[in-house]
Amino acid sequence: RLVRVFLGSTKVTSAGLKHLRGNTDLTVLNLGETQVDDACTEVLQEFKNLRNLYLERTKITPKTIDTLK
């Protein structure tokens, strides 16, 4: 059971986030300074218990961030 995942400053991509699917208890996810982009939106929306999401210096656009609020 994953609750907090820190992937900041790693080589993770949007495609790699698929491996986190099913972790419904996830509350903190740090993706700062990674190569994730708007393609990860569907996966991020699955984390209903997510309270803290760090996306600084990623390729995710402000429009996508608005859909995650």
PDB file of N, CA and C in Angstrom:
ATOM      1  N   ARG A   1       0.847  -1.177   0.000  1.00  0.00           N
ATOM      2  CA  ARG A   1       0.000   0.000   0.000  1.00  0.00           C
ATOM      3  C   ARG A   1       0.888   1.233   0.000  1.00  0.00           C
ATOM      4  N   LEU A   2       0.821   1.981  -1.076  1.00  0.00           N
ATOM      5  CA  LEU A   2       1.592   3.219  -1.171  1.00  0.00           C
ATOM      6  C   LEU A   2       0.745   4.395  -0.704  1.00  0.00           C
ATOM      7  N   VAL A   3       1.330   5.249   0.113  1.00  0.00           N
ATOM      8  CA  VAL A   3       0.646   6.443   0.592  1.00  0.00           C
ATOM      9  C   VAL A   3       1.373   7.693   0.100  1.00  0.00           C
ATOM     10  N   ARG A   4       2.702   7.654   0.118  1.00  0.00           N
ATOM     11  CA  ARG A   4       3.513   8.788  -0.335  1.00  0.00           C
ATOM     12  C   ARG A   4       4.544   8.286  -1.342  1.00  0.00           C
ATOM     13  N   VAL A   5       4.614   8.974  -2.485  1.00  0.00           N
ATOM     14  CA  VAL A   5       5.587   8.600  -3.513  1.00  0.00           C
ATOM     15  C   VAL A   5       6.344   9.860  -3.928  1.00  0.00           C
ATOM     16  N   PHE A   6       7.655   9.777  -3.848  1.00  0.00           N
ATOM     17  CA  PHE A   6       8.518  10.903  -4.197  1.00  0.00           C
ATOM     18  C   PHE A   6       9.369  10.513  -5.406  1.00  0.00           C
ATOM     19  N   LEU A   7       9.000  11.029  -6.570  1.00  0.00           N
ATOM     20  CA  LEU A   7       9.713  10.745  -7.803  1.00  0.00           C
ATOM     21  C   LEU A   7      10.391  11.989  -8.372  1.00  0.00           C
ATOM     22  N   GLY A   8      10.398  13.061  -7.596  1.00  0.00           N
ATOM     23  CA  GLY A   8      11.000  14.308  -8.044  1.00  0.00           C
ATOM     24  C   GLY A   8      12.448  14.121  -8.449  1.00  0.00           C
ATOM     25  N   SER A   9      12.840  14.826  -9.510  1.00  0.00           N
ATOM     26  CA  SER A   9      14.214  14.801 -10.022  1.00  0.00           C
ATOM     27  C   SER A   9      14.645  13.417 -10.507  1.00  0.00           C
ATOM     28  N   THR A  10      13.701  12.632 -10.984  1.00  0.00           N
ATOM     29  CA  THR A  10      14.022  11.329 -11.573  1.00  0.00           C
ATOM     30  C   THR A  10      13.681  11.375 -13.061  1.00  0.00           C
ATOM     31  N   LYS A  11      13.876  10.291 -13.749  1.00  0.00           N
ATOM     32  CA  LYS A  11      13.611  10.222 -15.185  1.00  0.00           C
ATOM     33  C   LYS A  11      12.211   9.691 -15.496  1.00  0.00           C
ATOM     34  N   VAL A  12      11.328   9.721 -14.523  1.00  0.00           N
ATOM     35  CA  VAL A  12       9.976   9.209 -14.740  1.00  0.00           C
ATOM     36  C   VAL A  12       9.266  10.037 -15.812  1.00  0.00           C
ATOM     37  N   THR A  13       8.435   9.356 -16.597  1.00  0.00           N
ATOM     38  CA  THR A  13       7.647  10.000 -17.650  1.00  0.00           C
ATOM     39  C   THR A  13       6.171   9.719 -17.404  1.00  0.00           C
ATOM     40  N   SER A  14       5.332  10.317 -18.214  1.00  0.00           N
ATOM     41  CA  SER A  14       3.891  10.061 -18.099  1.00  0.00           C
ATOM     42  C   SER A  14       3.580   8.590 -18.317  1.00  0.00           C
ATOM     43  N   ALA A  15       4.268   7.969 -19.237  1.00  0.00           N
ATOM     44  CA  ALA A  15       4.056   6.535 -19.490  1.00  0.00           C
ATOM     45  C   ALA A  15       4.417   5.709 -18.256  1.00  0.00           C
ATOM     46  N   GLY A  16       5.447   6.102 -17.535  1.00  0.00           N
ATOM     47  CA  GLY A  16       5.864   5.376 -16.346  1.00  0.00           C
ATOM     48  C   GLY A  16       4.881   5.468 -15.197  1.00  0.00           C
ATOM     49  N   LEU A  17       4.069   6.522 -15.179  1.00  0.00           N
ATOM     50  CA  LEU A  17       3.094   6.678 -14.096  1.00  0.00           C
ATOM     51  C   LEU A  17       2.014   5.603 -14.121  1.00  0.00           C
ATOM     52  N   LYS A  18       1.838   4.949 -15.248  1.00  0.00           N
ATOM     53  CA  LYS A  18       0.834   3.879 -15.329  1.00  0.00           C
ATOM     54  C   LYS A  18       1.089   2.792 -14.297  1.00  0.00           C
ATOM     55  N   HIS A  19       2.330   2.649 -13.883  1.00  0.00           N
ATOM     56  CA  HIS A  19       2.682   1.622 -12.904  1.00  0.00           C
ATOM     57  C   HIS A  19       2.151   1.936 -11.498  1.00  0.00           C
ATOM     58  N   LEU A  20       1.709   3.149 -11.300  1.00  0.00           N
ATOM     59  CA  LEU A  20       1.138   3.529  -9.998  1.00  0.00           C
ATOM     60  C   LEU A  20      -0.372   3.289  -9.935  1.00  0.00           C
ATOM     61  N   ARG A  21      -0.973   2.941 -11.042  1.00  0.00           N
ATOM     62  CA  ARG A  21      -2.431   2.720 -11.062  1.00  0.00           C
ATOM     63  C   ARG A  21      -2.828   1.699 -10.004  1.00  0.00           C
ATOM     64  N   GLY A  22      -3.983   1.928  -9.413  1.00  0.00           N
ATOM     65  CA  GLY A  22      -4.490   1.011  -8.395  1.00  0.00           C
ATOM     66  C   GLY A  22      -4.083   1.377  -6.979  1.00  0.00           C
ATOM     67  N   ASN A  23      -3.244   2.363  -6.820  1.00  0.00           N
ATOM     68  CA  ASN A  23      -2.820   2.810  -5.494  1.00  0.00           C
ATOM     69  C   ASN A  23      -3.785   3.875  -4.992  1.00  0.00           C
ATOM     70  N   THR A  24      -4.944   3.439  -4.596  1.00  0.00           N
ATOM     71  CA  THR A  24      -6.018   4.364  -4.225  1.00  0.00           C
ATOM     72  C   THR A  24      -5.771   5.084  -2.903  1.00  0.00           C
ATOM     73  N   ASP A  25      -4.792   4.637  -2.122  1.00  0.00           N
ATOM     74  CA  ASP A  25      -4.492   5.281  -0.838  1.00  0.00           C
ATOM     75  C   ASP A  25      -3.449   6.383  -0.968  1.00  0.00           C
ATOM     76  N   LEU A  26      -2.975   6.635  -2.164  1.00  0.00           N
ATOM     77  CA  LEU A  26      -1.937   7.632  -2.392  1.00  0.00           C
ATOM     78  C   LEU A  26      -2.424   9.023  -1.978  1.00  0.00           C
ATOM     79  N   THR A  27      -1.679   9.672  -1.074  1.00  0.00           N
ATOM     80  CA  THR A  27      -2.054  11.006  -0.620  1.00  0.00           C
ATOM     81  C   THR A  27      -1.033  12.073  -1.009  1.00  0.00           C
ATOM     82  N   VAL A  28       0.223  11.670  -1.243  1.00  0.00           N
ATOM     83  CA  VAL A  28       1.274  12.617  -1.625  1.00  0.00           C
ATOM     84  C   VAL A  28       2.012  12.049  -2.836  1.00  0.00           C
ATOM     85  N   LEU A  29       2.153  12.886  -3.871  1.00  0.00           N
ATOM     86  CA  LEU A  29       2.887  12.475  -5.067  1.00  0.00           C
ATOM     87  C   LEU A  29       3.753  13.639  -5.530  1.00  0.00           C
ATOM     88  N   ASN A  30       5.048  13.428  -5.516  1.00  0.00           N
ATOM     89  CA  ASN A  30       5.989  14.452  -5.952  1.00  0.00           C
ATOM     90  C   ASN A  30       6.543  14.054  -7.317  1.00  0.00           C
ATOM     91  N   LEU A  31       6.205  14.854  -8.336  1.00  0.00           N
ATOM     92  CA  LEU A  31       6.688  14.644  -9.694  1.00  0.00           C
ATOM     93  C   LEU A  31       7.519  15.827 -10.175  1.00  0.00           C
ATOM     94  N   GLY A  32       7.906  16.689  -9.269  1.00  0.00           N
ATOM     95  CA  GLY A  32       8.663  17.883  -9.621  1.00  0.00           C
ATOM     96  C   GLY A  32       9.962  17.558 -10.346  1.00  0.00           C
ATOM     97  N   GLU A  33      10.285  18.369 -11.327  1.00  0.00           N
ATOM     98  CA  GLU A  33      11.512  18.230 -12.103  1.00  0.00           C
ATOM     99  C   GLU A  33      11.619  16.877 -12.797  1.00  0.00           C
ATOM    100  N   THR A  34      10.492  16.414 -13.359  1.00  0.00           N
ATOM    101  CA  THR A  34      10.474  15.177 -14.134  1.00  0.00           C
ATOM    102  C   THR A  34       9.985  15.487 -15.545  1.00  0.00           C
ATOM    103  N   GLN A  35       9.880  14.469 -16.370  1.00  0.00           N
ATOM    104  CA  GLN A  35       9.462  14.630 -17.757  1.00  0.00           C
ATOM    105  C   GLN A  35       7.968  14.379 -17.963  1.00  0.00           C
ATOM    106  N   VAL A  36       7.184  14.316 -16.884  1.00  0.00           N
ATOM    107  CA  VAL A  36       5.744  14.089 -17.050  1.00  0.00           C
ATOM    108  C   VAL A  36       5.116  15.261 -17.798  1.00  0.00           C
ATOM    109  N   ASP A  37       4.077  14.954 -18.568  1.00  0.00           N
ATOM    110  CA  ASP A  37       3.389  15.980 -19.343  1.00  0.00           C
ATOM    111  C   ASP A  37       1.884  15.753 -19.270  1.00  0.00           C
ATOM    112  N   ASP A  38       1.147  16.421 -20.112  1.00  0.00           N
ATOM    113  CA  ASP A  38      -0.316  16.346 -20.065  1.00  0.00           C
ATOM    114  C   ASP A  38      -0.866  14.936 -20.288  1.00  0.00           C
ATOM    115  N   ALA A  39      -0.075  14.054 -20.836  1.00  0.00           N
ATOM    116  CA  ALA A  39      -0.519  12.678 -21.081  1.00  0.00           C
ATOM    117  C   ALA A  39      -0.778  11.901 -19.789  1.00  0.00           C
ATOM    118  N   CYS A  40      -0.319  12.402 -18.657  1.00  0.00           N
ATOM    119  CA  CYS A  40      -0.505  11.681 -17.386  1.00  0.00           C
ATOM    120  C   CYS A  40      -1.806  12.051 -16.686  1.00  0.00           C
ATOM    121  N   THR A  41      -2.590  12.941 -17.273  1.00  0.00           N
ATOM    122  CA  THR A  41      -3.808  13.435 -16.629  1.00  0.00           C
ATOM    123  C   THR A  41      -4.742  12.314 -16.191  1.00  0.00           C
ATOM    124  N   GLU A  42      -4.987  11.367 -17.059  1.00  0.00           N
ATOM    125  CA  GLU A  42      -5.916  10.274 -16.745  1.00  0.00           C
ATOM    126  C   GLU A  42      -5.474   9.489 -15.517  1.00  0.00           C
ATOM    127  N   VAL A  43      -4.186   9.209 -15.434  1.00  0.00           N
ATOM    128  CA  VAL A  43      -3.663   8.472 -14.280  1.00  0.00           C
ATOM    129  C   VAL A  43      -3.797   9.300 -13.013  1.00  0.00           C
ATOM    130  N   LEU A  44      -3.433  10.575 -13.075  1.00  0.00           N
ATOM    131  CA  LEU A  44      -3.516  11.433 -11.890  1.00  0.00           C
ATOM    132  C   LEU A  44      -4.937  11.568 -11.378  1.00  0.00           C
ATOM    133  N   GLN A  45      -5.914  11.584 -12.261  1.00  0.00           N
ATOM    134  CA  GLN A  45      -7.314  11.717 -11.850  1.00  0.00           C
ATOM    135  C   GLN A  45      -7.823  10.489 -11.102  1.00  0.00           C
ATOM    136  N   GLU A  46      -7.137   9.380 -11.207  1.00  0.00           N
ATOM    137  CA  GLU A  46      -7.527   8.157 -10.497  1.00  0.00           C
ATOM    138  C   GLU A  46      -7.199   8.211  -9.010  1.00  0.00           C
ATOM    139  N   PHE A  47      -6.298   9.092  -8.613  1.00  0.00           N
ATOM    140  CA  PHE A  47      -5.866   9.169  -7.221  1.00  0.00           C
ATOM    141  C   PHE A  47      -6.813  10.079  -6.436  1.00  0.00           C
ATOM    142  N   LYS A  48      -7.946   9.542  -6.054  1.00  0.00           N
ATOM    143  CA  LYS A  48      -9.005  10.328  -5.409  1.00  0.00           C
ATOM    144  C   LYS A  48      -8.627  10.838  -4.020  1.00  0.00           C
ATOM    145  N   ASN A  49      -7.679  10.187  -3.353  1.00  0.00           N
ATOM    146  CA  ASN A  49      -7.270  10.603  -2.009  1.00  0.00           C
ATOM    147  C   ASN A  49      -6.053  11.507  -2.009  1.00  0.00           C
ATOM    148  N   LEU A  50      -5.579  11.886  -3.181  1.00  0.00           N
ATOM    149  CA  LEU A  50      -4.394  12.720  -3.296  1.00  0.00           C
ATOM    150  C   LEU A  50      -4.636  14.095  -2.680  1.00  0.00           C
ATOM    151  N   ARG A  51      -3.779  14.487  -1.754  1.00  0.00           N
ATOM    152  CA  ARG A  51      -3.895  15.771  -1.073  1.00  0.00           C
ATOM    153  C   ARG A  51      -2.785  16.736  -1.471  1.00  0.00           C
ATOM    154  N   ASN A  52      -1.611  16.185  -1.776  1.00  0.00           N
ATOM    155  CA  ASN A  52      -0.464  17.005  -2.167  1.00  0.00           C
ATOM    156  C   ASN A  52       0.115  16.453  -3.464  1.00  0.00           C
ATOM    157  N   LEU A  53       0.133  17.308  -4.479  1.00  0.00           N
ATOM    158  CA  LEU A  53       0.675  16.935  -5.785  1.00  0.00           C
ATOM    159  C   LEU A  53       1.680  18.003  -6.192  1.00  0.00           C
ATOM    160  N   TYR A  54       2.910  17.601  -6.372  1.00  0.00           N
ATOM    161  CA  TYR A  54       3.987  18.530  -6.707  1.00  0.00           C
ATOM    162  C   TYR A  54       4.354  18.368  -8.171  1.00  0.00           C
ATOM    163  N   LEU A  55       4.172  19.450  -8.949  1.00  0.00           N
ATOM    164  CA  LEU A  55       4.389  19.403 -10.392  1.00  0.00           C
ATOM    165  C   LEU A  55       5.330  20.503 -10.881  1.00  0.00           C
ATOM    166  N   GLU A  56       6.094  21.098  -9.998  1.00  0.00           N
ATOM    167  CA  GLU A  56       6.976  22.184 -10.415  1.00  0.00           C
ATOM    168  C   GLU A  56       8.016  21.681 -11.418  1.00  0.00           C
ATOM    169  N   ARG A  57       8.274  22.505 -12.425  1.00  0.00           N
ATOM    170  CA  ARG A  57       9.253  22.235 -13.487  1.00  0.00           C
ATOM    171  C   ARG A  57       8.970  20.928 -14.222  1.00  0.00           C
ATOM    172  N   THR A  58       7.695  20.704 -14.547  1.00  0.00           N
ATOM    173  CA  THR A  58       7.304  19.582 -15.405  1.00  0.00           C
ATOM    174  C   THR A  58       6.797  20.160 -16.717  1.00  0.00           C
ATOM    175  N   LYS A  59       6.351  19.297 -17.593  1.00  0.00           N
ATOM    176  CA  LYS A  59       5.810  19.732 -18.879  1.00  0.00           C
ATOM    177  C   LYS A  59       4.285  19.792 -18.857  1.00  0.00           C
ATOM    178  N   ILE A  60       3.695  19.733 -17.677  1.00  0.00           N
ATOM    179  CA  ILE A  60       2.245  19.803 -17.547  1.00  0.00           C
ATOM    180  C   ILE A  60       1.804  21.253 -17.690  1.00  0.00           C
ATOM    181  N   THR A  61       0.798  21.474 -18.530  1.00  0.00           N
ATOM    182  CA  THR A  61       0.330  22.837 -18.807  1.00  0.00           C
ATOM    183  C   THR A  61      -0.645  23.319 -17.733  1.00  0.00           C
ATOM    184  N   PRO A  62      -0.781  24.629 -17.578  1.00  0.00           N
ATOM    185  CA  PRO A  62      -1.745  25.179 -16.612  1.00  0.00           C
ATOM    186  C   PRO A  62      -3.177  24.686 -16.872  1.00  0.00           C
ATOM    187  N   LYS A  63      -3.544  24.495 -18.116  1.00  0.00           N
ATOM    188  CA  LYS A  63      -4.885  24.009 -18.437  1.00  0.00           C
ATOM    189  C   LYS A  63      -5.125  22.622 -17.839  1.00  0.00           C
ATOM    190  N   THR A  64      -4.135  21.774 -17.928  1.00  0.00           N
ATOM    191  CA  THR A  64      -4.256  20.428 -17.344  1.00  0.00           C
ATOM    192  C   THR A  64      -4.307  20.502 -15.827  1.00  0.00           C
ATOM    193  N   ILE A  65      -3.521  21.369 -15.236  1.00  0.00           N
ATOM    194  CA  ILE A  65      -3.535  21.521 -13.777  1.00  0.00           C
ATOM    195  C   ILE A  65      -4.934  21.926 -13.317  1.00  0.00           C
ATOM    196  N   ASP A  66      -5.584  22.795 -14.050  1.00  0.00           N
ATOM    197  CA  ASP A  66      -6.946  23.220 -13.697  1.00  0.00           C
ATOM    198  C   ASP A  66      -7.912  22.035 -13.691  1.00  0.00           C
ATOM    199  N   THR A  67      -7.725  21.065 -14.550  1.00  0.00           N
ATOM    200  CA  THR A  67      -8.624  19.907 -14.598  1.00  0.00           C
ATOM    201  C   THR A  67      -8.403  18.970 -13.408  1.00  0.00           C
ATOM    202  N   LEU A  68      -7.286  19.108 -12.756  1.00  0.00           N
ATOM    203  CA  LEU A  68      -6.966  18.242 -11.612  1.00  0.00           C
ATOM    204  C   LEU A  68      -7.454  18.790 -10.280  1.00  0.00           C
ATOM    205  N   LYS A  69      -7.906  20.025 -10.259  1.00  0.00           N
ATOM    206  CA  LYS A  69      -8.332  20.649  -9.006  1.00  0.00           C
ATOM    207  C   LYS A  69      -9.656  20.099  -8.539  1.00  0.00           C
TER     208      LYS A  69
END
